[in-house]
Amino acid sequence: MKSRAFMFALVLLCTGTGLAYGQEQLSLQEAIATALKNNYDIKLVNNDIQIAKNNVNPGNAGMLPSLDGSFSDGGSRQNITRTQSNGNQQTLDGVRNTNMSYGASLGWTIFDGLQMFTNYERLKELQKQGEVNAKATILTTVSNVISSYFTVLKEQQLVRARDTALDISQLRLRIADNKLAIGRGSKLDVLAAKVDYNTDTAAYLQEINLLKTAKTALNQVMARDLNLDFKVDEAIDIDSKLNYGTLAGQMEQLNPDLQNAFISKKIAELNLKQVKGQRYPVVGVNGGYEFQKSASPTGFNTQQRATGFTYGLTASLNIFNGFLQRQNERNAKIEINSSALMLDKTKQDITAQLISTYQNYSTNLDLLKVEQNNVDIAKQNLDITLEKYRLGSISPLELREAQKNSIDAITRYLEAQYQAKLTEISLKEISGTLNIQ
């Protein structure tokens, strides 16, 4: 008969998973904190927020003046032949002309139909939209971390359940061997016990592999070394007091997808306001200072120097542009209508998601109570059956059936617990109340 030590060696060989005496104990809060610090999606969306924040300034909206400086310095060297009115010719070689100037110019649009102020408001809304998108990314990441964490917990508990089932199968095999040795058992019972023991060993190995896969997935969500091994806390706290009405109200105020749709509608309205502003004149002022210095030995004046200021007022008005103004306003109104429709659609989709998730949540809580009761009953049945088997009053087949009922009940209970937690997480994510700490 295979020893238990040999079975563990087989686990190590097949899965590459050690007992890891120095295994990290990972809490849910630590997993969330690690993901918030390392997750690539969060880092990317934080960069987008910073860009949107930088864009919110009066200069980017066109509210501030522009000031430009200029400088030029040039010249020429020429050979010149001149014929005077009396027929005499004059030849000049290497005549050098120079020209240098510098100056500054200022331009400032002081009125553009209030487009600059509308644009500034649009930039603020884009910043809000970036922050809402960041919130959505963070909520999704935290939801994924929690889901992955409890997947590891479920598999961790299933490994322990399979381990217990393997203990029972090993005990049954030992008893069958002992009975055969003293002439009170049959070879058939030993072979059947070996088959069941091997079956349970295979199930145990498969569960170990599922646990390892779940740990890799959690490491990936946390954006850390995928090969890090760890254990998760055994406690699982399911919030069974969630109320649909409260969740629906929170969803209206906090759901990032709804907030995004509201902001998109506001941006569309600002776009129409900006387009209408193009009907008004654009008024600007300008001014400048310039210095010029030139030298031309062959000219009437051999040197010239000039300094001075310039100033002015400009105004322009679009009188006719091929009906593009009217077309742009119509399109902007259509965009407002589309954004309103998208807002209604988003609200309906999220409400439907909330309703179905809450229904699943309620059902999962009921199933959890039923499966908890089944686990208790199956455990009592297994304890009684195992004792009777030791006394020889029942057949191996009855023990195997009780053993199978027990592991099935535990599996269903852990799955019900897992699904109840997942629906709780989904409800809090939809309502925007998922704790990210």
Coordinates of C-alpha atoms in Angstrom, one line a residue:
M1 CA 0.0 0.0 0.0
K2 CA 1.3 3.5 -0.9
S3 CA 2.3 5.4 2.2
R4 CA 1.0 8.9 2.8
A5 CA 4.5 10.3 2.5
F6 CA 4.8 8.8 -1.0
M7 CA 1.5 10.4 -2.0
F8 CA 2.8 13.8 -0.9
A9 CA 6.0 13.3 -2.8
L10 CA 3.8 12.5 -5.8
V11 CA 1.9 15.8 -5.3
L12 CA 5.2 17.7 -5.3
L13 CA 6.5 16.0 -8.4
C14 CA 3.3 16.5 -10.4
T15 CA 2.4 20.0 -9.4
G16 CA 5.7 21.6 -8.4
T17 CA 4.0 22.9 -5.3
G18 CA 5.9 22.5 -2.1
L19 CA 4.6 22.5 1.5
A20 CA 6.2 26.0 1.8
Y21 CA 6.8 26.3 5.5
G22 CA 7.7 29.9 5.0
Q23 CA 4.5 30.5 2.9
E24 CA 3.2 34.1 2.9
Q25 CA -0.1 34.7 4.8
L26 CA -1.9 37.1 2.5
S27 CA -4.9 39.0 3.8
L28 CA -7.6 40.5 1.6
Q29 CA -6.6 44.0 2.6
E30 CA -3.0 43.3 1.6
A31 CA -4.1 41.9 -1.7
I32 CA -6.2 45.0 -2.5
A33 CA -3.4 47.4 -1.4
T34 CA -0.9 45.5 -3.6
A35 CA -3.2 45.7 -6.6
L36 CA -3.9 49.4 -6.1
K37 CA -0.2 50.0 -6.0
N38 CA 1.0 47.8 -8.8
N39 CA -1.9 47.2 -11.2
Y40 CA -1.0 48.3 -14.8
D41 CA -4.6 49.4 -15.7
I42 CA -4.7 51.7 -12.6
K43 CA -1.3 53.2 -13.5
L44 CA -2.4 53.9 -17.0
V45 CA -5.7 55.5 -16.0
N46 CA -3.9 57.6 -13.4
N47 CA -1.7 59.0 -16.2
D48 CA -4.8 59.9 -18.2
I49 CA -6.2 61.7 -15.1
Q50 CA -2.9 63.7 -14.8
I51 CA -3.1 64.7 -18.5
A52 CA -6.8 65.8 -18.2
K53 CA -5.9 67.8 -15.0
N54 CA -3.0 69.5 -16.8
N55 CA -5.3 70.4 -19.7
V56 CA -7.6 72.4 -17.4
N57 CA -6.0 75.9 -17.6
P58 CA -7.1 79.2 -19.0
G59 CA -4.4 79.2 -21.6
N60 CA -5.5 75.9 -23.1
A61 CA -9.1 77.3 -23.3
G62 CA -7.8 80.4 -25.3
M63 CA -8.4 82.9 -22.5
L64 CA -4.9 84.2 -22.2
P65 CA -2.8 86.4 -24.5
S66 CA 0.1 85.0 -26.6
L67 CA 3.5 86.7 -26.6
D68 CA 6.1 85.9 -29.3
G69 CA 9.6 87.1 -29.7
S70 CA 11.6 87.3 -32.9
F71 CA 15.2 87.9 -33.9
S72 CA 16.9 87.9 -37.3
D73 CA 20.5 88.8 -38.3
G74 CA 21.6 88.6 -41.9
G75 CA 23.7 90.2 -44.6
S76 CA 25.3 89.9 -48.0
R77 CA 28.7 90.4 -49.7
Q78 CA 28.5 91.6 -53.3
N79 CA 30.7 92.8 -56.2
I80 CA 28.9 95.8 -57.8
T81 CA 29.5 97.6 -61.1
R82 CA 27.6 100.9 -61.5
T83 CA 27.3 103.1 -64.6
Q84 CA 26.6 106.7 -63.9
S85 CA 24.6 109.1 -66.1
N86 CA 27.8 110.6 -67.6
G87 CA 28.9 107.1 -68.7
N88 CA 31.5 106.6 -66.1
Q89 CA 31.6 103.1 -64.5
Q90 CA 32.4 102.4 -60.9
T91 CA 33.4 99.0 -59.6
L92 CA 33.0 98.0 -56.0
D93 CA 34.3 94.6 -54.8
G94 CA 33.3 92.9 -51.6
V95 CA 30.5 95.3 -50.6
R96 CA 29.0 94.1 -47.4
N97 CA 25.3 94.8 -46.4
T98 CA 24.0 93.9 -42.9
N99 CA 20.5 93.8 -41.5
M100 CA 19.5 92.9 -37.9
S101 CA 16.2 93.1 -36.2
Y102 CA 14.4 91.9 -33.1
G103 CA 11.1 92.5 -31.5
A104 CA 8.1 91.1 -29.5
S105 CA 4.5 90.9 -30.5
L106 CA 1.4 90.3 -28.3
G107 CA -2.0 89.1 -29.4
W108 CA -5.1 88.6 -27.2
T109 CA -8.6 87.6 -28.2
I110 CA -10.8 89.5 -25.8
F111 CA -14.2 88.3 -27.2
D112 CA -15.1 85.2 -29.3
G113 CA -18.7 84.7 -28.5
L114 CA -17.9 83.3 -25.1
Q115 CA -16.3 80.2 -26.7
M116 CA -13.2 80.4 -24.5
F117 CA -15.3 80.2 -21.4
T118 CA -17.3 77.3 -22.8
N119 CA -14.1 75.5 -23.7
Y120 CA -12.8 76.0 -20.2
E121 CA -16.0 74.4 -18.8
R122 CA -15.6 71.5 -21.3
L123 CA -12.0 70.9 -20.1
K124 CA -13.3 70.7 -16.5
E125 CA -15.9 68.1 -17.5
L126 CA -13.2 66.1 -19.3
Q127 CA -11.2 66.1 -16.1
K128 CA -14.3 64.8 -14.2
Q129 CA -14.8 62.2 -16.8
G130 CA -11.2 61.0 -16.4
E131 CA -11.7 60.7 -12.7
V132 CA -14.9 58.7 -13.2
N133 CA -13.1 56.4 -15.6
A134 CA -10.4 56.0 -13.0
K135 CA -13.0 55.1 -10.3
A136 CA -14.5 52.5 -12.7
T137 CA -11.1 51.0 -13.3
I138 CA -10.3 50.9 -9.6
L139 CA -13.7 49.3 -8.7
T140 CA -13.2 46.7 -11.4
T141 CA -9.7 45.9 -10.2
V142 CA -10.7 45.6 -6.6
S143 CA -13.7 43.4 -7.6
N144 CA -11.3 41.2 -9.6
V145 CA -8.9 41.0 -6.6
I146 CA -11.7 40.0 -4.2
S147 CA -13.1 37.5 -6.6
S148 CA -9.7 35.9 -7.2
Y149 CA -8.9 36.0 -3.5
F150 CA -12.1 34.0 -2.7
T151 CA -11.4 31.6 -5.6
V152 CA -8.1 30.8 -3.9
L153 CA -9.9 30.4 -0.6
K154 CA -12.5 28.0 -2.1
E155 CA -9.8 25.9 -3.7
Q156 CA -7.8 25.9 -0.5
Q157 CA -10.8 24.6 1.4
L158 CA -11.5 22.0 -1.3
V159 CA -7.9 20.8 -1.1
R160 CA -8.4 20.2 2.6
A161 CA -11.7 18.4 2.0
R162 CA -10.1 16.2 -0.6
D163 CA -7.2 15.5 1.8
T164 CA -9.8 14.3 4.4
A165 CA -11.5 12.1 1.9
L166 CA -8.0 10.6 1.0
D167 CA -7.5 9.9 4.7
I168 CA -10.7 7.9 4.8
S169 CA -9.8 6.0 1.6
Q170 CA -6.4 5.2 3.1
L171 CA -8.1 3.9 6.3
R172 CA -10.5 1.8 4.3
L173 CA -7.6 0.3 2.3
R174 CA -5.7 -0.5 5.5
I175 CA -8.7 -2.2 7.0
A176 CA -9.3 -4.2 3.8
D177 CA -5.6 -5.3 3.8
N178 CA -5.8 -6.3 7.5
K179 CA -9.0 -8.3 7.0
L180 CA -7.5 -10.1 4.0
A181 CA -4.3 -10.9 6.0
I182 CA -6.3 -12.6 8.8
G183 CA -8.6 -14.4 6.4
R184 CA -11.8 -12.4 7.1
G185 CA -11.8 -10.3 3.9
S186 CA -11.6 -10.8 0.2
K187 CA -9.2 -9.8 -2.5
L188 CA -12.1 -8.1 -4.3
D189 CA -12.6 -5.6 -1.3
V190 CA -8.9 -4.8 -1.4
L191 CA -8.9 -4.1 -5.1
A192 CA -12.0 -2.0 -4.8
A193 CA -10.4 0.0 -2.0
K194 CA -7.3 0.6 -4.0
V195 CA -9.3 1.8 -7.0
D196 CA -11.2 4.3 -4.8
Y197 CA -7.9 5.4 -3.1
N198 CA -6.3 6.0 -6.5
T199 CA -9.4 7.9 -7.6
D200 CA -9.3 10.2 -4.6
T201 CA -5.6 10.7 -5.1
A202 CA -6.2 11.9 -8.6
A203 CA -9.0 14.2 -7.4
Y204 CA -6.6 15.6 -4.8
L205 CA -3.9 16.2 -7.3
Q206 CA -6.4 18.0 -9.6
E207 CA -7.5 20.2 -6.8
I208 CA -3.9 21.1 -5.9
N209 CA -3.5 22.1 -9.6
L210 CA -6.6 24.2 -9.5
L211 CA -5.4 25.9 -6.3
K212 CA -2.1 26.7 -7.9
T213 CA -3.8 28.2 -11.0
A214 CA -6.0 30.3 -8.8
K215 CA -3.0 31.7 -7.0
T216 CA -1.3 32.6 -10.3
A217 CA -4.5 34.5 -11.3
L218 CA -4.5 36.4 -8.1
N219 CA -0.8 37.3 -8.4
Q220 CA -1.5 38.5 -12.0
V221 CA -4.3 40.8 -10.8
M222 CA -1.9 42.2 -8.1
A223 CA 0.7 42.7 -10.8
R224 CA 3.4 40.9 -8.8
D225 CA 5.7 37.8 -9.3
L226 CA 3.4 35.1 -10.7
N227 CA 5.4 32.4 -8.9
L228 CA 4.9 33.7 -5.4
D229 CA 3.2 31.2 -3.1
F230 CA 0.9 32.2 -0.3
K231 CA -2.0 31.2 1.9
V232 CA -5.2 33.2 2.3
D233 CA -7.2 33.8 5.4
E234 CA -9.9 31.2 6.0
A235 CA -12.6 33.6 7.3
I236 CA -15.2 34.6 4.7
D237 CA -17.7 37.3 5.8
I238 CA -20.8 37.5 3.6
D239 CA -22.9 40.6 3.9
S240 CA -26.4 39.2 4.0
K241 CA -28.2 42.5 4.8
L242 CA -28.0 44.2 1.4
N243 CA -31.2 46.0 0.4
Y244 CA -32.3 46.4 -3.2
G245 CA -33.9 49.9 -2.6
T246 CA -30.8 51.2 -0.9
L247 CA -28.5 49.7 -3.7
A248 CA -30.7 51.3 -6.4
G249 CA -30.4 54.7 -4.8
Q250 CA -26.6 54.4 -4.4
M251 CA -26.4 53.2 -8.0
E252 CA -28.1 56.4 -9.2
Q253 CA -25.5 58.6 -7.4
L254 CA -22.3 56.5 -7.5
N255 CA -22.2 54.2 -10.4
P256 CA -19.2 55.3 -12.6
D257 CA -20.9 54.2 -15.9
L258 CA -23.9 56.4 -15.1
Q259 CA -21.7 59.3 -14.0
N260 CA -19.8 58.9 -17.3
A261 CA -23.0 59.1 -19.3
F262 CA -24.2 62.2 -17.4
I263 CA -20.9 63.9 -18.0
S264 CA -21.0 63.0 -21.7
K265 CA -24.4 64.6 -22.0
K266 CA -23.0 67.8 -20.3
I267 CA -20.1 67.8 -22.7
A268 CA -22.5 67.5 -25.7
E269 CA -24.5 70.5 -24.4
L270 CA -21.3 72.6 -24.0
N271 CA -20.3 71.6 -27.6
L272 CA -23.6 73.1 -28.9
K273 CA -23.0 76.3 -26.8
Q274 CA -19.5 76.6 -28.3
V275 CA -20.8 76.1 -31.9
K276 CA -23.4 78.8 -31.4
G277 CA -20.6 81.1 -30.2
Q278 CA -19.2 81.1 -33.7
R279 CA -22.1 83.3 -34.8
Y280 CA -20.6 86.2 -32.9
P281 CA -17.7 88.4 -33.9
V282 CA -14.1 87.7 -32.7
V283 CA -12.4 90.7 -31.3
G284 CA -8.7 90.9 -30.5
V285 CA -6.0 93.4 -29.6
N286 CA -2.4 93.2 -30.6
G287 CA 0.7 95.2 -29.9
G288 CA 4.5 94.9 -30.3
Y289 CA 7.9 96.4 -30.2
E290 CA 10.5 96.2 -32.9
F291 CA 14.1 97.3 -33.4
Q292 CA 15.8 97.3 -36.8
K293 CA 19.4 98.2 -37.8
S294 CA 20.8 98.0 -41.3
A295 CA 24.0 99.0 -43.0
S296 CA 24.6 99.4 -46.8
P297 CA 27.8 101.2 -47.8
T298 CA 26.5 101.8 -51.4
G299 CA 23.1 103.1 -50.5
F300 CA 21.9 106.7 -50.1
N301 CA 22.1 106.2 -46.3
T302 CA 24.9 104.0 -45.3
Q303 CA 23.3 103.1 -42.0
Q304 CA 19.7 103.1 -40.7
R305 CA 18.3 102.4 -37.3
A306 CA 14.6 102.2 -36.3
T307 CA 12.7 101.4 -33.1
G308 CA 9.0 101.6 -32.3
F309 CA 5.8 100.2 -31.0
T310 CA 2.9 98.7 -32.9
Y311 CA -0.7 98.3 -31.7
G312 CA -4.0 97.5 -33.2
L313 CA -7.6 96.2 -32.8
T314 CA -9.0 93.5 -35.0
A315 CA -12.5 92.2 -35.5
S316 CA -13.9 89.5 -37.7
L317 CA -17.3 88.1 -38.3
N318 CA -18.4 85.0 -40.2
I319 CA -21.1 86.3 -42.5
F320 CA -21.6 83.3 -44.7
N321 CA -19.8 79.9 -44.8
G322 CA -21.9 77.9 -47.0
F323 CA -24.6 77.1 -44.3
L324 CA -21.9 75.2 -42.3
Q325 CA -22.9 77.1 -39.2
R326 CA -26.5 75.9 -39.3
Q327 CA -25.3 72.4 -40.1
N328 CA -22.9 72.3 -37.2
E329 CA -25.6 73.5 -34.8
R330 CA -28.0 70.8 -36.1
N331 CA -25.3 68.1 -35.6
A332 CA -24.5 69.4 -32.1
K333 CA -28.2 69.1 -31.2
I334 CA -28.3 65.5 -32.6
E335 CA -25.2 64.7 -30.4
I336 CA -27.1 66.0 -27.3
N337 CA -30.1 63.7 -28.3
S338 CA -27.7 60.8 -28.7
S339 CA -26.0 61.4 -25.4
A340 CA -29.5 61.5 -23.7
L341 CA -30.4 58.2 -25.3
M342 CA -27.1 56.7 -24.2
L343 CA -27.8 57.9 -20.7
D344 CA -31.2 56.3 -20.7
K345 CA -29.8 53.1 -22.2
T346 CA -27.0 53.0 -19.7
K347 CA -29.4 53.5 -16.8
Q348 CA -31.6 50.7 -18.1
D349 CA -28.7 48.3 -18.6
I350 CA -27.3 48.9 -15.2
T351 CA -30.7 48.6 -13.5
A352 CA -31.3 45.3 -15.2
Q353 CA -27.9 44.1 -14.1
L354 CA -28.7 45.2 -10.5
I355 CA -32.0 43.4 -10.6
S356 CA -30.7 40.1 -11.9
T357 CA -27.6 40.2 -9.6
Y358 CA -29.8 40.9 -6.6
Q359 CA -32.0 38.0 -7.5
N360 CA -29.0 35.7 -7.7
Y361 CA -27.7 37.1 -4.5
S362 CA -30.9 36.3 -2.6
T363 CA -31.0 32.8 -4.2
N364 CA -27.4 32.1 -3.3
L365 CA -28.0 33.1 0.4
D366 CA -30.9 30.6 0.5
L367 CA -28.8 27.9 -1.1
L368 CA -26.0 28.6 1.4
K369 CA -28.3 27.9 4.3
V370 CA -29.5 24.7 2.7
E371 CA -26.0 23.5 1.8
Q372 CA -24.7 24.3 5.3
N373 CA -27.4 22.0 6.7
N374 CA -26.5 19.3 4.2
V375 CA -22.8 19.5 5.2
D376 CA -23.8 18.9 8.9
I377 CA -26.1 16.0 8.0
A378 CA -23.5 14.4 5.6
K379 CA -20.8 14.8 8.3
Q380 CA -22.9 13.0 10.9
N381 CA -23.8 10.3 8.4
L382 CA -20.1 9.8 7.5
D383 CA -19.0 9.6 11.2
I384 CA -21.7 7.0 11.9
T385 CA -20.9 5.0 8.7
L386 CA -17.2 5.1 9.4
E387 CA -17.6 3.7 12.9
K388 CA -19.9 1.0 11.7
Y389 CA -17.4 0.1 9.0
R390 CA -14.7 -0.2 11.6
L391 CA -17.0 -2.6 13.5
G392 CA -17.7 -4.5 10.3
S393 CA -21.4 -4.0 10.3
I394 CA -21.7 -2.4 6.9
S395 CA -20.2 -3.0 3.5
P396 CA -17.4 -1.0 1.8
L397 CA -19.9 0.2 -0.7
E398 CA -22.0 1.9 1.9
L399 CA -18.9 3.6 3.3
R400 CA -17.9 4.8 -0.1
E401 CA -21.4 6.2 -0.7
A402 CA -21.3 8.1 2.6
Q403 CA -17.9 9.4 1.8
K404 CA -19.0 10.6 -1.6
N405 CA -22.1 12.3 -0.2
S406 CA -19.9 14.1 2.3
I407 CA -17.4 15.4 -0.3
D408 CA -20.3 16.4 -2.6
A409 CA -22.0 18.3 0.2
I410 CA -18.8 20.1 1.1
T411 CA -18.2 21.0 -2.5
R412 CA -21.7 22.3 -3.0
Y413 CA -21.5 24.3 0.2
L414 CA -18.2 25.9 -0.7
E415 CA -19.5 26.8 -4.2
A416 CA -22.7 28.3 -2.7
Q417 CA -20.5 30.3 -0.3
Y418 CA -18.3 31.4 -3.2
Q419 CA -21.3 32.4 -5.4
A420 CA -22.9 34.3 -2.6
K421 CA -19.7 36.3 -2.1
L422 CA -19.4 37.0 -5.8
T423 CA -22.9 38.3 -6.1
E424 CA -22.3 40.5 -3.0
I425 CA -19.2 41.9 -4.6
S426 CA -21.0 42.5 -7.9
L427 CA -23.9 44.4 -6.2
K428 CA -21.4 46.7 -4.4
E429 CA -19.5 47.3 -7.6
I430 CA -22.7 48.2 -9.5
S431 CA -23.8 50.5 -6.7
G432 CA -20.4 52.1 -6.5
T433 CA -20.0 51.2 -2.8
L434 CA -17.3 48.5 -3.0
N435 CA -14.8 49.2 -0.3
I436 CA -11.4 49.8 -2.0
Q437 CA -9.4 50.0 1.3

